[in-house]
């Protein structure tokens, strides 16, 4: 860990995290693809914004069948992104401005080009054959069981040379590792240590709820009409191809390794599970599995006070003692919050960002959230995400939220050099970082000011979450002596905040009502949120 960063073991609880989708962040060498030196050149933006840690989407070598989530070597950096030295420089330079770096670990599967799979596929006798999940066909030659992959279609592909099928919960180019095998567990212990010894602050763990599968490969049961849409679409409940109790053994093993470092390395899981009860299990006792698990029921909820507040209250109630929530509204797999929750309405965007930054827990912003970046609509022939290609036109895939970061109003919005075609088209949205930085009323300044307020407020960092009942779109909660009021409705509202001690609106999402509270009430515009503190 760079010496400039304090050893506080709980740093991540008071942190604001920021997801860098490296391929779309900043291109330094004019090939239209974001890279590590491009990120280095933009660290000043992140330091100015005030974020505490970055999660870099996969930077390891990959043939990019699934844009980095098909890893071909866990100990190196993809050429297009730079070198291991560049990554070391990112870690050191970020550390100098108080920012830590987490990487993305993809343990459920490798690329089919990974040397382990090449060896495994070469012969049924190969040493590493059983590092992957192989099974014989059914008596009629069909797949070994009924599992469907998360990207649609059977989760099994026949290997004609051996006559066996291999399992892939995602693309056929992403064979699943066999986590029952001690060799796989040992290999990943080495991978964790390799990166953590270099000063990486932790990992975001890809699909960590799916790593281990039913040892008997039993058929999944059929979906019922009470199941979520996605299960009904796939026709089955993913009971046996993921979400197995033994996944927790792996997380406990990793937590022990993480806790051996100073400061302990952080485990942030992609816990894409259907219920909050299930999410809570990935925190273990509260101190022996994940430090943080992404809350997908929250991400997938409508932008509605009753729906969101209910999820927050239930999350708070269900997490084990000491466990810490994570709040996020966008990532590289879901439509951006500015589009999905807010339909591009800047009032709602500001409100959503204020919500993320004032709830109890760690907010994770996705690059572009800080300027309210929206999705871009794609035509079929522009799609690069295999999931979009497969499901078009019912689902456009994930390209809409992966477009390059707009830095200024120059050619290619400053993402790459003039005349270069970026790997994905730029968003059509009119916003960029430079314009917003020059405008104190911008979304960018609101986010920066909210991060700064949070950092100097013990209430916002650590205060309990104490909500009032939601009243017709008005969601009010207290964090210690600090009050947060969000008006998720089109009707202006007046709220009473009391006059003793005297209060002040420390931050308003519309920036109009900041300042001393007069007569103990605050007027909220449609879709406005405020943070009210006692006057010092
Ligand atoms: C995770 C990643 C996603 C990827 C999938 C398979 O959900 O976030 O981008 O496609 O895992 O690795």
Short mmCIF file of C-alpha atoms and ligand atoms in Angstrom, two decimals:
data_model
loop_
_atom_site.label_atom_id
_atom_site.label_comp_id
_atom_site.label_asym_id
_atom_site.label_seq_id
_atom_site.Cartn_x
_atom_site.Cartn_y
_atom_site.Cartn_z
CA UNK A 1 0.00 0.00 0.00
CA UNK A 2 1.51 3.39 -0.88
CA UNK A 3 3.02 4.97 2.23
CA UNK A 4 0.90 8.08 1.72
CA UNK A 5 -2.25 6.18 2.69
CA UNK A 6 -3.14 5.69 6.35
CA UNK A 7 -3.47 2.15 7.71
CA UNK A 8 -6.96 2.64 9.17
CA UNK A 9 -8.48 -0.85 8.74
CA UNK A 10 -11.98 0.59 8.34
CA UNK A 11 -11.14 3.18 5.67
CA UNK A 12 -13.70 1.68 3.28
CA UNK A 13 -16.64 2.47 5.58
CA UNK A 14 -16.12 6.20 5.24
CA UNK A 15 -15.06 6.01 1.61
CA UNK A 16 -16.71 7.02 -1.63
CA UNK A 17 -15.80 4.47 -4.30
CA UNK A 18 -15.66 5.19 -8.01
CA UNK A 19 -15.83 2.57 -10.75
CA UNK A 20 -13.46 3.16 -13.65
CA UNK A 21 -14.41 1.25 -16.77
CA UNK A 22 -10.87 1.51 -18.08
CA UNK A 23 -11.68 0.89 -21.72
CA UNK A 24 -13.95 3.94 -21.77
CA UNK A 25 -12.20 6.29 -19.35
CA UNK A 26 -9.35 8.03 -21.17
CA UNK A 27 -7.16 7.06 -24.12
CA UNK A 28 -3.53 8.18 -23.94
CA UNK A 29 -2.13 6.62 -27.13
CA UNK A 30 -4.71 7.38 -29.79
CA UNK A 31 -6.02 3.88 -30.49
CA UNK A 32 -9.55 4.74 -29.41
CA UNK A 33 -9.30 2.51 -26.35
CA UNK A 34 -8.99 3.81 -22.80
CA UNK A 35 -5.81 2.78 -21.00
CA UNK A 36 -3.89 3.06 -17.73
CA UNK A 37 -1.81 6.04 -18.81
CA UNK A 38 -5.04 7.74 -19.78
CA UNK A 39 -6.30 7.09 -16.26
CA UNK A 40 -3.05 8.48 -14.85
CA UNK A 41 -3.67 11.65 -16.82
CA UNK A 42 -7.12 12.04 -15.28
CA UNK A 43 -6.30 11.31 -11.64
CA UNK A 44 -6.50 15.06 -10.99
CA UNK A 45 -10.24 14.93 -11.78
CA UNK A 46 -10.78 12.11 -9.30
CA UNK A 47 -8.72 13.79 -6.59
CA UNK A 48 -10.59 17.07 -7.17
CA UNK A 49 -13.90 15.22 -6.96
CA UNK A 50 -12.80 13.76 -3.64
CA UNK A 51 -13.30 10.02 -4.13
CA UNK A 52 -11.34 7.70 -1.84
CA UNK A 53 -10.92 4.58 -3.94
CA UNK A 54 -11.25 3.32 -7.49
CA UNK A 55 -12.54 -0.04 -8.65
CA UNK A 56 -10.98 -0.74 -12.03
CA UNK A 57 -13.02 -3.06 -14.27
CA UNK A 58 -10.82 -5.98 -15.42
CA UNK A 59 -7.37 -4.96 -16.63
CA UNK A 60 -5.93 -8.45 -17.12
CA UNK A 61 -5.15 -9.98 -20.52
CA UNK A 62 -8.35 -11.06 -22.25
CA UNK A 63 -9.50 -11.91 -25.77
CA UNK A 64 -12.49 -9.71 -24.88
CA UNK A 65 -15.28 -12.12 -25.77
CA UNK A 66 -16.98 -10.51 -22.74
CA UNK A 67 -14.90 -7.31 -22.60
CA UNK A 68 -12.37 -8.31 -19.98
CA UNK A 69 -14.57 -10.69 -17.99
CA UNK A 70 -12.88 -13.57 -19.81
CA UNK A 71 -9.41 -13.54 -18.28
CA UNK A 72 -6.54 -15.30 -20.08
CA UNK A 73 -3.83 -14.53 -17.49
CA UNK A 74 -4.38 -13.43 -13.90
CA UNK A 75 -0.85 -12.10 -13.39
CA UNK A 76 -0.51 -9.47 -16.10
CA UNK A 77 -2.11 -6.45 -17.76
CA UNK A 78 -3.87 -6.37 -21.12
CA UNK A 79 -1.50 -4.87 -23.72
CA UNK A 80 -4.15 -2.41 -24.91
CA UNK A 81 -4.28 -0.99 -21.38
CA UNK A 82 -0.52 -0.84 -20.75
CA UNK A 83 1.90 -2.77 -18.57
CA UNK A 84 2.25 -3.98 -15.03
CA UNK A 85 4.58 -1.02 -14.50
CA UNK A 86 1.81 1.32 -15.62
CA UNK A 87 -0.53 -0.28 -13.12
CA UNK A 88 2.07 0.08 -10.37
CA UNK A 89 2.32 3.72 -11.33
CA UNK A 90 -1.45 4.15 -11.15
CA UNK A 91 -1.45 2.63 -7.64
CA UNK A 92 1.46 4.84 -6.50
CA UNK A 93 0.19 8.05 -8.10
CA UNK A 94 -3.36 7.52 -6.88
CA UNK A 95 -1.95 6.84 -3.42
CA UNK A 96 -0.13 10.17 -3.46
CA UNK A 97 -3.48 11.95 -3.85
CA UNK A 98 -5.17 9.80 -1.20
CA UNK A 99 -6.89 7.34 -3.54
CA UNK A 100 -6.71 3.55 -3.24
CA UNK A 101 -7.11 1.11 -6.10
CA UNK A 102 -9.22 -2.04 -6.14
CA UNK A 103 -9.10 -4.44 -9.08
CA UNK A 104 -11.79 -6.70 -10.51
CA UNK A 105 -11.30 -10.42 -9.85
CA UNK A 106 -13.08 -12.91 -12.09
CA UNK A 107 -12.98 -16.26 -10.27
CA UNK A 108 -16.10 -17.99 -11.60
CA UNK A 109 -14.65 -18.63 -15.03
CA UNK A 110 -11.61 -18.02 -17.21
CA UNK A 111 -11.27 -17.34 -20.89
CA UNK A 112 -11.23 -20.47 -23.02
CA UNK A 113 -7.79 -19.21 -24.12
CA UNK A 114 -6.41 -19.37 -20.58
CA UNK A 115 -3.52 -21.87 -20.42
CA UNK A 116 -5.43 -23.82 -17.73
CA UNK A 117 -8.36 -24.43 -20.04
CA UNK A 118 -6.16 -25.15 -23.05
CA UNK A 119 -4.49 -27.84 -20.94
CA UNK A 120 -7.77 -29.11 -19.47
CA UNK A 121 -9.29 -29.49 -22.89
CA UNK A 122 -6.26 -31.27 -24.34
CA UNK A 123 -7.04 -34.64 -22.70
CA UNK A 124 -9.29 -36.26 -20.11
CA UNK A 125 -6.04 -37.26 -18.40
CA UNK A 126 -4.64 -33.70 -18.24
CA UNK A 127 -3.47 -32.58 -14.79
CA UNK A 128 -5.79 -29.61 -14.86
CA UNK A 129 -8.73 -31.38 -16.54
CA UNK A 130 -10.79 -31.11 -13.38
CA UNK A 131 -10.03 -27.46 -12.76
CA UNK A 132 -13.13 -27.04 -14.94
CA UNK A 133 -16.57 -28.65 -14.76
CA UNK A 134 -16.85 -31.55 -17.22
CA UNK A 135 -19.69 -34.03 -17.50
CA UNK A 136 -20.79 -36.83 -19.79
CA UNK A 137 -23.77 -36.32 -22.11
CA UNK A 138 -27.18 -37.71 -21.27
CA UNK A 139 -27.98 -41.11 -22.84
CA UNK A 140 -29.39 -39.34 -25.92
CA UNK A 141 -26.28 -37.17 -26.29
CA UNK A 142 -27.96 -34.13 -24.75
CA UNK A 143 -26.43 -31.74 -22.20
CA UNK A 144 -25.75 -33.22 -18.74
CA UNK A 145 -28.56 -31.27 -17.10
CA UNK A 146 -31.06 -28.46 -17.73
CA UNK A 147 -28.96 -25.48 -16.63
CA UNK A 148 -29.21 -22.34 -18.74
CA UNK A 149 -26.49 -19.71 -18.79
CA UNK A 150 -26.95 -16.16 -17.50
CA UNK A 151 -26.59 -14.91 -21.07
CA UNK A 152 -29.27 -17.31 -22.35
CA UNK A 153 -28.95 -20.71 -24.03
CA UNK A 154 -27.65 -23.95 -22.54
CA UNK A 155 -24.89 -23.63 -19.93
CA UNK A 156 -23.07 -26.58 -21.52
CA UNK A 157 -20.98 -26.92 -24.67
CA UNK A 158 -19.87 -30.25 -26.11
CA UNK A 159 -16.15 -30.77 -26.56
CA UNK A 160 -16.16 -33.16 -29.56
CA UNK A 161 -12.61 -34.41 -28.95
CA UNK A 162 -13.40 -35.91 -25.55
CA UNK A 163 -17.14 -36.38 -25.97
CA UNK A 164 -17.76 -34.51 -22.70
CA UNK A 165 -19.53 -31.24 -22.09
CA UNK A 166 -17.97 -28.32 -20.20
CA UNK A 167 -19.97 -25.88 -18.10
CA UNK A 168 -20.20 -22.13 -18.75
CA UNK A 169 -22.63 -20.01 -16.78
CA UNK A 170 -21.90 -17.21 -19.28
CA UNK A 171 -20.49 -17.45 -22.83
CA UNK A 172 -19.00 -20.70 -24.19
CA UNK A 173 -15.74 -18.69 -24.30
CA UNK A 174 -15.97 -18.42 -20.48
CA UNK A 175 -15.67 -21.97 -19.08
CA UNK A 176 -16.55 -22.20 -15.38
CA UNK A 177 -13.81 -23.19 -12.97
CA UNK A 178 -14.41 -26.14 -10.66
CA UNK A 179 -14.21 -24.64 -7.19
CA UNK A 180 -14.44 -28.05 -5.56
CA UNK A 181 -10.84 -28.60 -6.73
CA UNK A 182 -8.08 -27.67 -4.28
CA UNK A 183 -5.79 -26.72 -7.16
CA UNK A 184 -8.18 -23.93 -8.17
CA UNK A 185 -8.42 -22.68 -4.59
CA UNK A 186 -4.65 -22.64 -4.23
CA UNK A 187 -4.19 -20.87 -7.57
CA UNK A 188 -6.54 -18.08 -6.50
CA UNK A 189 -4.81 -17.71 -3.14
CA UNK A 190 -1.67 -16.97 -5.16
CA UNK A 191 -3.56 -14.51 -7.40
CA UNK A 192 -4.91 -12.58 -4.41
CA UNK A 193 -1.46 -12.35 -2.85
CA UNK A 194 0.20 -11.34 -6.11
CA UNK A 195 -1.98 -8.24 -6.41
CA UNK A 196 -2.34 -7.44 -2.74
CA UNK A 197 1.44 -7.61 -2.28
CA UNK A 198 1.68 -4.92 -4.99
CA UNK A 199 -0.49 -2.56 -3.00
CA UNK A 200 -3.91 -3.28 -4.53
CA UNK A 201 -6.41 -2.31 -1.81
CA UNK A 202 -8.91 -5.07 -2.51
CA UNK A 203 -11.07 -6.75 -5.12
CA UNK A 204 -14.49 -6.36 -6.56
CA UNK A 205 -15.39 -10.02 -7.00
CA UNK A 206 -17.28 -10.91 -10.14
CA UNK A 207 -20.41 -13.08 -9.69
CA UNK A 208 -19.11 -14.33 -6.37
CA UNK A 209 -22.42 -16.01 -5.58
CA UNK A 210 -22.03 -18.45 -8.49
CA UNK A 211 -18.50 -19.72 -8.00
CA UNK A 212 -19.43 -23.12 -6.68
CA UNK A 213 -22.02 -25.43 -8.19
CA UNK A 214 -23.99 -28.38 -6.94
CA UNK A 215 -21.57 -31.30 -6.66
CA UNK A 216 -24.19 -33.65 -8.14
CA UNK A 217 -25.10 -31.25 -10.98
CA UNK A 218 -28.81 -31.62 -10.22
CA UNK A 219 -31.40 -30.05 -12.55
CA UNK A 220 -32.66 -26.60 -11.61
CA UNK A 221 -36.35 -26.54 -10.63
CA UNK A 222 -38.80 -24.75 -12.95
CA UNK A 223 -39.56 -21.06 -12.33
CA UNK A 224 -42.98 -20.18 -10.98
CA UNK A 225 -45.07 -17.12 -11.65
CA UNK A 226 -43.95 -15.71 -8.28
CA UNK A 227 -40.32 -15.65 -9.40
CA UNK A 228 -38.57 -12.55 -10.79
CA UNK A 229 -38.98 -11.85 -14.50
CA UNK A 230 -35.47 -13.00 -15.37
CA UNK A 231 -36.06 -16.46 -13.84
CA UNK A 232 -39.37 -16.77 -15.64
CA UNK A 233 -37.64 -15.83 -18.88
CA UNK A 234 -35.01 -18.54 -18.37
CA UNK A 235 -37.72 -20.96 -17.19
CA UNK A 236 -35.86 -22.05 -14.08
CA UNK A 237 -34.66 -21.01 -10.66
CA UNK A 238 -30.82 -20.99 -10.41
CA UNK A 239 -30.79 -23.19 -7.33
CA UNK A 240 -28.00 -25.57 -8.31
CA UNK A 241 -25.77 -23.72 -10.80
CA UNK A 242 -24.99 -21.04 -8.23
CA UNK A 243 -25.97 -19.67 -4.84
CA UNK A 244 -24.65 -22.80 -3.12
CA UNK A 245 -23.85 -22.68 0.59
CA UNK A 246 -20.25 -23.73 -0.06
CA UNK A 247 -19.51 -20.35 -1.71
CA UNK A 248 -19.23 -19.00 1.81
CA UNK A 249 -16.26 -21.28 2.57
CA UNK A 250 -14.35 -19.64 -0.27
CA UNK A 251 -15.18 -16.14 0.92
CA UNK A 252 -14.10 -17.00 4.46
CA UNK A 253 -10.82 -18.35 3.11
CA UNK A 254 -10.22 -15.10 1.19
CA UNK A 255 -11.20 -12.96 4.17
CA UNK A 256 -8.54 -14.69 6.25
CA UNK A 257 -5.94 -13.85 3.62
CA UNK A 258 -7.26 -10.28 3.32
CA UNK A 259 -7.11 -9.79 7.09
CA UNK A 260 -3.44 -10.80 7.08
CA UNK A 261 -2.54 -7.49 5.37
CA UNK A 262 -2.06 -4.04 6.87
CA UNK A 263 -4.48 -2.49 6.28
CA UNK A 264 -6.69 -5.49 5.56
CA UNK A 265 -7.56 -5.84 1.89
CA UNK A 266 -11.20 -5.29 1.03
CA UNK A 267 -13.65 -7.76 -0.53
CA UNK A 268 -16.49 -6.09 -2.43
CA UNK A 269 -18.75 -8.73 -3.94
CA UNK A 270 -20.93 -8.64 -6.99
CA UNK A 271 -23.77 -10.29 -5.10
CA UNK A 272 -26.41 -10.35 -7.80
CA UNK A 273 -28.92 -12.33 -5.76
CA UNK A 274 -32.68 -12.08 -5.78
CA UNK A 275 -33.41 -11.32 -2.14
CA UNK A 276 -31.98 -9.11 0.59
CA UNK A 277 -32.03 -12.10 2.93
CA UNK A 278 -29.69 -13.86 0.53
CA UNK A 279 -27.50 -10.78 0.14
CA UNK A 280 -27.06 -10.60 3.92
CA UNK A 281 -25.62 -14.13 4.00
CA UNK A 282 -22.60 -12.98 1.96
CA UNK A 283 -21.52 -10.81 4.88
CA UNK A 284 -21.21 -13.98 7.01
CA UNK A 285 -20.99 -13.12 10.69
CA UNK A 286 -20.46 -9.49 9.74
CA UNK A 287 -16.69 -9.87 9.97
CA UNK A 288 -15.69 -13.08 8.22
CA UNK A 289 -16.86 -12.91 4.58
CA UNK A 290 -17.40 -9.92 2.28
CA UNK A 291 -16.78 -6.43 3.63
CA UNK A 292 -19.42 -5.18 1.22
CA UNK A 293 -21.87 -6.73 -1.23
CA UNK A 294 -23.64 -4.86 -4.00
CA UNK A 295 -27.35 -4.45 -3.37
CA UNK A 296 -29.09 -5.46 -6.61
CA UNK A 297 -32.67 -5.21 -5.29
CA UNK A 298 -31.85 -1.52 -4.64
CA UNK A 299 -30.28 -1.01 -8.09
CA UNK A 300 -33.26 -2.67 -9.74
CA UNK A 301 -35.93 -0.81 -7.76
CA UNK A 302 -37.91 2.00 -9.39
CA UNK A 303 -36.99 5.57 -8.45
CA UNK A 304 -39.81 5.72 -5.98
CA UNK A 305 -39.61 6.79 -2.34
CA UNK A 306 -41.72 3.94 -1.00
CA UNK A 307 -39.85 1.25 -2.95
CA UNK A 308 -36.33 2.53 -2.24
CA UNK A 309 -36.94 3.34 1.42
CA UNK A 310 -38.37 -0.10 2.01
CA UNK A 311 -35.26 -1.74 0.55
CA UNK A 312 -32.98 0.49 2.60
CA UNK A 313 -34.89 -0.25 5.82
CA UNK A 314 -34.90 -3.98 5.17
CA UNK A 315 -31.21 -3.98 4.26
CA UNK A 316 -30.42 -2.16 7.49
CA UNK A 317 -32.49 -4.69 9.44
CA UNK A 318 -31.13 -7.81 7.73
CA UNK A 319 -27.38 -7.19 7.64
CA UNK A 320 -25.52 -8.85 10.51
CA UNK A 321 -24.08 -6.68 13.28
CA UNK A 322 -21.08 -4.67 12.07
CA UNK A 323 -21.89 -5.23 8.39
CA UNK A 324 -21.90 -2.22 6.12
CA UNK A 325 -24.26 -1.47 3.21
CA UNK A 326 -23.26 -0.36 -0.30
CA UNK A 327 -25.39 1.98 -2.40
CA UNK A 328 -25.00 2.27 -6.12
CA UNK A 329 -27.22 3.29 -9.00
CA UNK A 330 -25.16 2.53 -12.09
CA UNK A 331 -22.48 0.16 -13.30
CA UNK A 332 -21.21 -1.30 -16.55
CA UNK A 333 -24.02 -3.89 -16.63
CA UNK A 334 -27.12 -1.77 -16.01
CA UNK A 335 -28.60 1.28 -17.64
CA UNK A 336 -27.14 4.43 -16.05
CA UNK A 337 -29.05 5.96 -13.16
CA UNK A 338 -29.50 9.21 -15.11
CA UNK A 339 -31.49 7.27 -17.70
CA UNK A 340 -32.99 4.35 -15.77
CA UNK A 341 -34.08 6.14 -12.62
CA UNK A 342 -34.24 9.72 -13.86
CA UNK A 343 -35.22 9.67 -17.55
CA UNK A 344 -32.54 12.31 -18.09
CA UNK A 345 -34.34 14.83 -15.83
CA UNK A 346 -31.52 16.81 -14.15
CA UNK A 347 -33.63 17.41 -11.02
CA UNK A 348 -34.01 13.68 -10.50
CA UNK A 349 -30.35 13.03 -11.30
CA UNK A 350 -29.29 15.47 -8.60
CA UNK A 351 -31.71 13.92 -6.14
CA UNK A 352 -30.55 10.37 -6.88
CA UNK A 353 -26.91 11.33 -6.38
CA UNK A 354 -27.70 13.11 -3.10
CA UNK A 355 -29.49 9.97 -1.95
CA UNK A 356 -26.50 7.73 -2.72
CA UNK A 357 -24.12 10.06 -0.90
CA UNK A 358 -26.18 10.49 2.28
CA UNK A 359 -27.47 7.01 3.08
CA UNK A 360 -25.61 5.02 5.73
CA UNK A 361 -23.05 2.96 3.87
CA UNK A 362 -20.49 3.21 1.12
CA UNK A 363 -21.61 4.82 -2.14
CA UNK A 364 -20.12 3.49 -5.38
CA UNK A 365 -20.32 5.92 -8.28
CA UNK A 366 -19.88 4.73 -11.84
CA UNK A 367 -17.75 6.92 -14.09
CA UNK A 368 -19.97 9.57 -15.63
CA UNK A 369 -22.49 9.52 -12.76
CA UNK A 370 -20.78 12.64 -11.43
CA UNK A 371 -21.87 14.62 -14.50
CA UNK A 372 -25.26 12.90 -14.84
CA UNK A 373 -24.22 11.06 -17.98
CA UNK A 374 -27.07 9.25 -19.71
CA UNK A 375 -27.14 6.07 -21.82
CA UNK A 376 -26.68 6.22 -25.58
CA UNK A 377 -29.18 4.50 -27.86
CA UNK A 378 -27.49 1.92 -30.11
CA UNK A 379 -28.35 0.52 -33.49
CA UNK A 380 -27.97 -3.20 -33.92
CA UNK A 381 -24.95 -2.93 -36.20
CA UNK A 382 -23.11 -0.82 -33.61
CA UNK A 383 -23.40 -3.35 -30.78
CA UNK A 384 -20.25 -4.91 -29.34
CA UNK A 385 -21.71 -6.55 -26.23
CA UNK A 386 -22.48 -10.21 -27.04
CA UNK A 387 -25.51 -10.03 -24.77
CA UNK A 388 -27.00 -7.16 -26.78
CA UNK A 389 -26.26 -8.96 -30.03
CA UNK A 390 -28.08 -12.02 -28.72
CA UNK A 391 -31.16 -10.33 -27.31
CA UNK A 392 -31.66 -7.40 -29.70
CA UNK A 393 -34.23 -5.82 -30.06
CA UNK A 394 -35.77 -6.99 -26.75
CA UNK A 395 -32.68 -5.91 -24.84
CA UNK A 396 -29.89 -3.75 -26.29
CA UNK A 397 -27.24 -5.21 -24.00
CA UNK A 398 -24.75 -3.16 -22.03
CA UNK A 399 -23.12 -0.94 -24.63
CA UNK A 400 -25.51 1.97 -23.86
CA UNK A 401 -23.92 2.45 -20.41
CA UNK A 402 -20.34 1.76 -21.52
CA UNK A 403 -19.75 4.71 -23.88
CA UNK A 404 -16.53 6.70 -23.40
CA UNK A 405 -16.23 9.43 -20.79
CA UNK A 406 -16.84 12.95 -22.19
CA UNK A 407 -14.10 15.20 -20.81
CA UNK A 408 -14.54 18.41 -22.81
CA UNK A 409 -16.23 19.87 -25.88
CA UNK A 410 -13.32 19.08 -28.22
CA UNK A 411 -13.18 16.27 -30.81
CA UNK A 412 -14.27 12.93 -29.35
CA UNK A 413 -15.12 14.87 -26.20
CA UNK A 414 -11.45 14.64 -25.19
CA UNK A 415 -11.64 10.87 -24.68
CA UNK A 416 -9.27 10.14 -27.55
CA UNK A 417 -7.43 12.11 -30.21
CA UNK A 418 -9.20 13.95 -33.02
CA UNK A 419 -9.83 11.78 -36.06
CA UNK A 420 -9.69 8.51 -34.09
CA UNK A 421 -12.76 6.28 -33.91
CA UNK A 422 -13.42 5.43 -30.26
CA UNK A 423 -13.98 1.73 -29.55
CA UNK A 424 -17.62 2.53 -28.72
CA UNK A 425 -19.37 5.66 -30.00
CA UNK A 426 -19.47 8.66 -27.69
CA UNK A 427 -22.73 9.32 -25.87
CA UNK A 428 -24.96 11.87 -27.61
CA UNK A 429 -25.57 13.61 -24.29
CA UNK A 430 -24.46 17.25 -24.20
CA UNK A 431 -22.63 17.14 -20.85
CA UNK A 432 -18.88 16.98 -20.23
CA UNK A 433 -16.52 17.32 -17.30
CA UNK A 434 -14.83 20.60 -18.29
CA UNK A 435 -18.07 22.51 -18.83
CA UNK A 436 -19.45 21.33 -15.53
CA UNK A 437 -16.26 22.09 -13.68
CA UNK A 438 -16.56 25.69 -14.87
CA UNK A 439 -20.16 25.89 -13.62
CA UNK A 440 -20.64 25.98 -9.82
CA UNK A 441 -24.32 25.06 -10.28
CA UNK A 442 -23.52 21.86 -12.19
CA UNK A 443 -24.22 18.27 -11.19
CA UNK A 444 -20.46 17.80 -10.91
CA UNK A 445 -20.12 20.52 -8.29
CA UNK A 446 -23.11 19.13 -6.39
CA UNK A 447 -21.47 15.70 -6.24
CA UNK A 448 -18.16 17.21 -5.17
CA UNK A 449 -19.83 19.31 -2.48
CA UNK A 450 -21.84 16.32 -1.23
CA UNK A 451 -18.67 14.23 -0.98
CA UNK A 452 -16.93 17.05 0.91
CA UNK A 453 -19.89 17.53 3.27
CA UNK A 454 -19.97 13.81 3.96
CA UNK A 455 -16.26 13.74 4.69
CA UNK A 456 -16.49 16.45 7.35
CA UNK A 457 -19.74 15.16 8.90
CA UNK A 458 -19.43 12.41 11.52
CA UNK A 459 -23.24 12.06 11.23
CA UNK A 460 -23.15 11.33 7.51
CA UNK A 461 -20.14 9.04 7.84
CA UNK A 462 -21.29 6.98 10.79
CA UNK A 463 -24.68 8.05 12.13
CA UNK A 464 -27.48 5.51 12.38
CA UNK A 465 -30.15 5.63 9.68
CA UNK A 466 -33.45 6.64 11.30
CA UNK A 467 -36.27 7.10 8.78
CA UNK A 468 -39.69 8.72 9.13
CA UNK A 469 -42.58 6.94 7.41
CA UNK A 470 -42.60 7.88 3.72
CA UNK A 471 -45.34 10.37 2.99
CA UNK A 472 -46.53 10.57 -0.60
CA UNK A 473 -43.09 10.62 -2.18
CA UNK A 474 -41.41 12.50 0.66
CA UNK A 475 -38.58 10.42 2.15
CA UNK A 476 -37.00 11.86 5.28
CA UNK A 477 -34.37 10.29 7.49
CA UNK A 478 -32.00 11.31 10.24
CA UNK A 479 -28.35 10.46 10.58
CA UNK A 480 -27.61 11.50 14.15
CA UNK A 481 -28.39 15.20 14.31
CA UNK A 482 -28.38 15.56 10.53
CA UNK A 483 -31.63 15.37 8.58
CA UNK A 484 -31.94 14.34 4.94
CA UNK A 485 -35.20 15.07 3.12
CA UNK A 486 -35.82 13.92 -0.44
CA UNK A 487 -38.91 14.93 -2.35
CA UNK A 488 -39.40 12.17 -4.91
CA UNK A 489 -42.49 13.78 -6.31
CA UNK A 490 -43.59 16.52 -8.68
CA UNK A 491 -45.38 18.40 -5.87
CA UNK A 492 -43.51 21.09 -3.89
CA UNK A 493 -43.50 20.29 -0.15
CA UNK A 494 -42.81 22.03 3.12
CA UNK A 495 -41.07 20.15 5.91
CA UNK A 496 -40.65 21.07 9.55
CA UNK A 497 -37.10 20.67 10.83
CA UNK A 498 -37.45 22.40 14.23
CA UNK A 499 -35.82 25.62 15.32
CA UNK A 500 -33.76 24.59 18.33
CA UNK A 501 -30.85 24.42 17.93
CA UNK A 502 -30.95 26.67 14.87
CA UNK A 503 -30.67 24.79 11.59
CA UNK A 504 -29.07 25.34 8.25
CA UNK A 505 -29.57 23.75 4.85
CA UNK A 506 -26.02 22.53 4.30
CA UNK A 507 -26.75 21.25 0.81
CA UNK A 508 -29.68 21.40 -1.57
CA UNK A 509 -29.79 19.36 -4.76
CA UNK A 510 -31.15 22.44 -6.56
CA UNK A 511 -28.65 24.74 -4.84
CA UNK A 512 -31.39 27.31 -4.19
CA UNK A 513 -32.34 26.88 -0.56
CA UNK A 514 -28.92 26.55 1.07
CA UNK A 515 -28.35 28.68 4.17
CA UNK A 516 -29.99 29.33 7.55
CA UNK A 517 -33.45 27.84 8.13
CA UNK A 518 -36.06 30.48 8.95
CA UNK A 519 -38.96 29.57 11.29
CA UNK A 520 -38.07 25.90 11.41
CA UNK A 521 -39.39 24.96 7.97
CA UNK A 522 -37.80 24.18 4.63
CA UNK A 523 -39.57 24.39 1.28
CA UNK A 524 -38.72 21.62 -1.13
CA UNK A 525 -39.26 22.02 -4.85
CA UNK A 526 -40.46 19.13 -6.95
CA UNK A 527 -37.66 16.53 -7.02
CA UNK A 528 -35.47 18.48 -4.61
CA UNK A 529 -33.47 17.03 -1.74
CA UNK A 530 -31.76 18.76 1.16
CA UNK A 531 -29.33 17.99 3.96
CA UNK A 532 -30.15 19.97 7.11
CA UNK A 533 -27.65 20.32 9.95
CA UNK A 534 -27.54 22.25 13.20
CA UNK A 535 -25.90 25.62 12.87
CA UNK A 536 -22.49 25.60 14.47
C1 LIG B 1 -20.40 -9.88 -14.17
C2 LIG B 1 -19.82 -8.69 -14.91
C3 LIG B 1 -20.35 -8.71 -16.30
C4 LIG B 1 -19.91 -9.99 -16.96
C5 LIG B 1 -20.34 -11.21 -16.16
C6 LIG B 1 -19.65 -12.44 -16.59
O1 LIG B 1 -21.77 -9.80 -14.04
O2 LIG B 1 -20.11 -7.52 -14.22
O3 LIG B 1 -19.93 -7.59 -17.04
O4 LIG B 1 -20.44 -10.08 -18.25
O5 LIG B 1 -20.02 -11.05 -14.79
O6 LIG B 1 -18.29 -12.40 -16.24
#
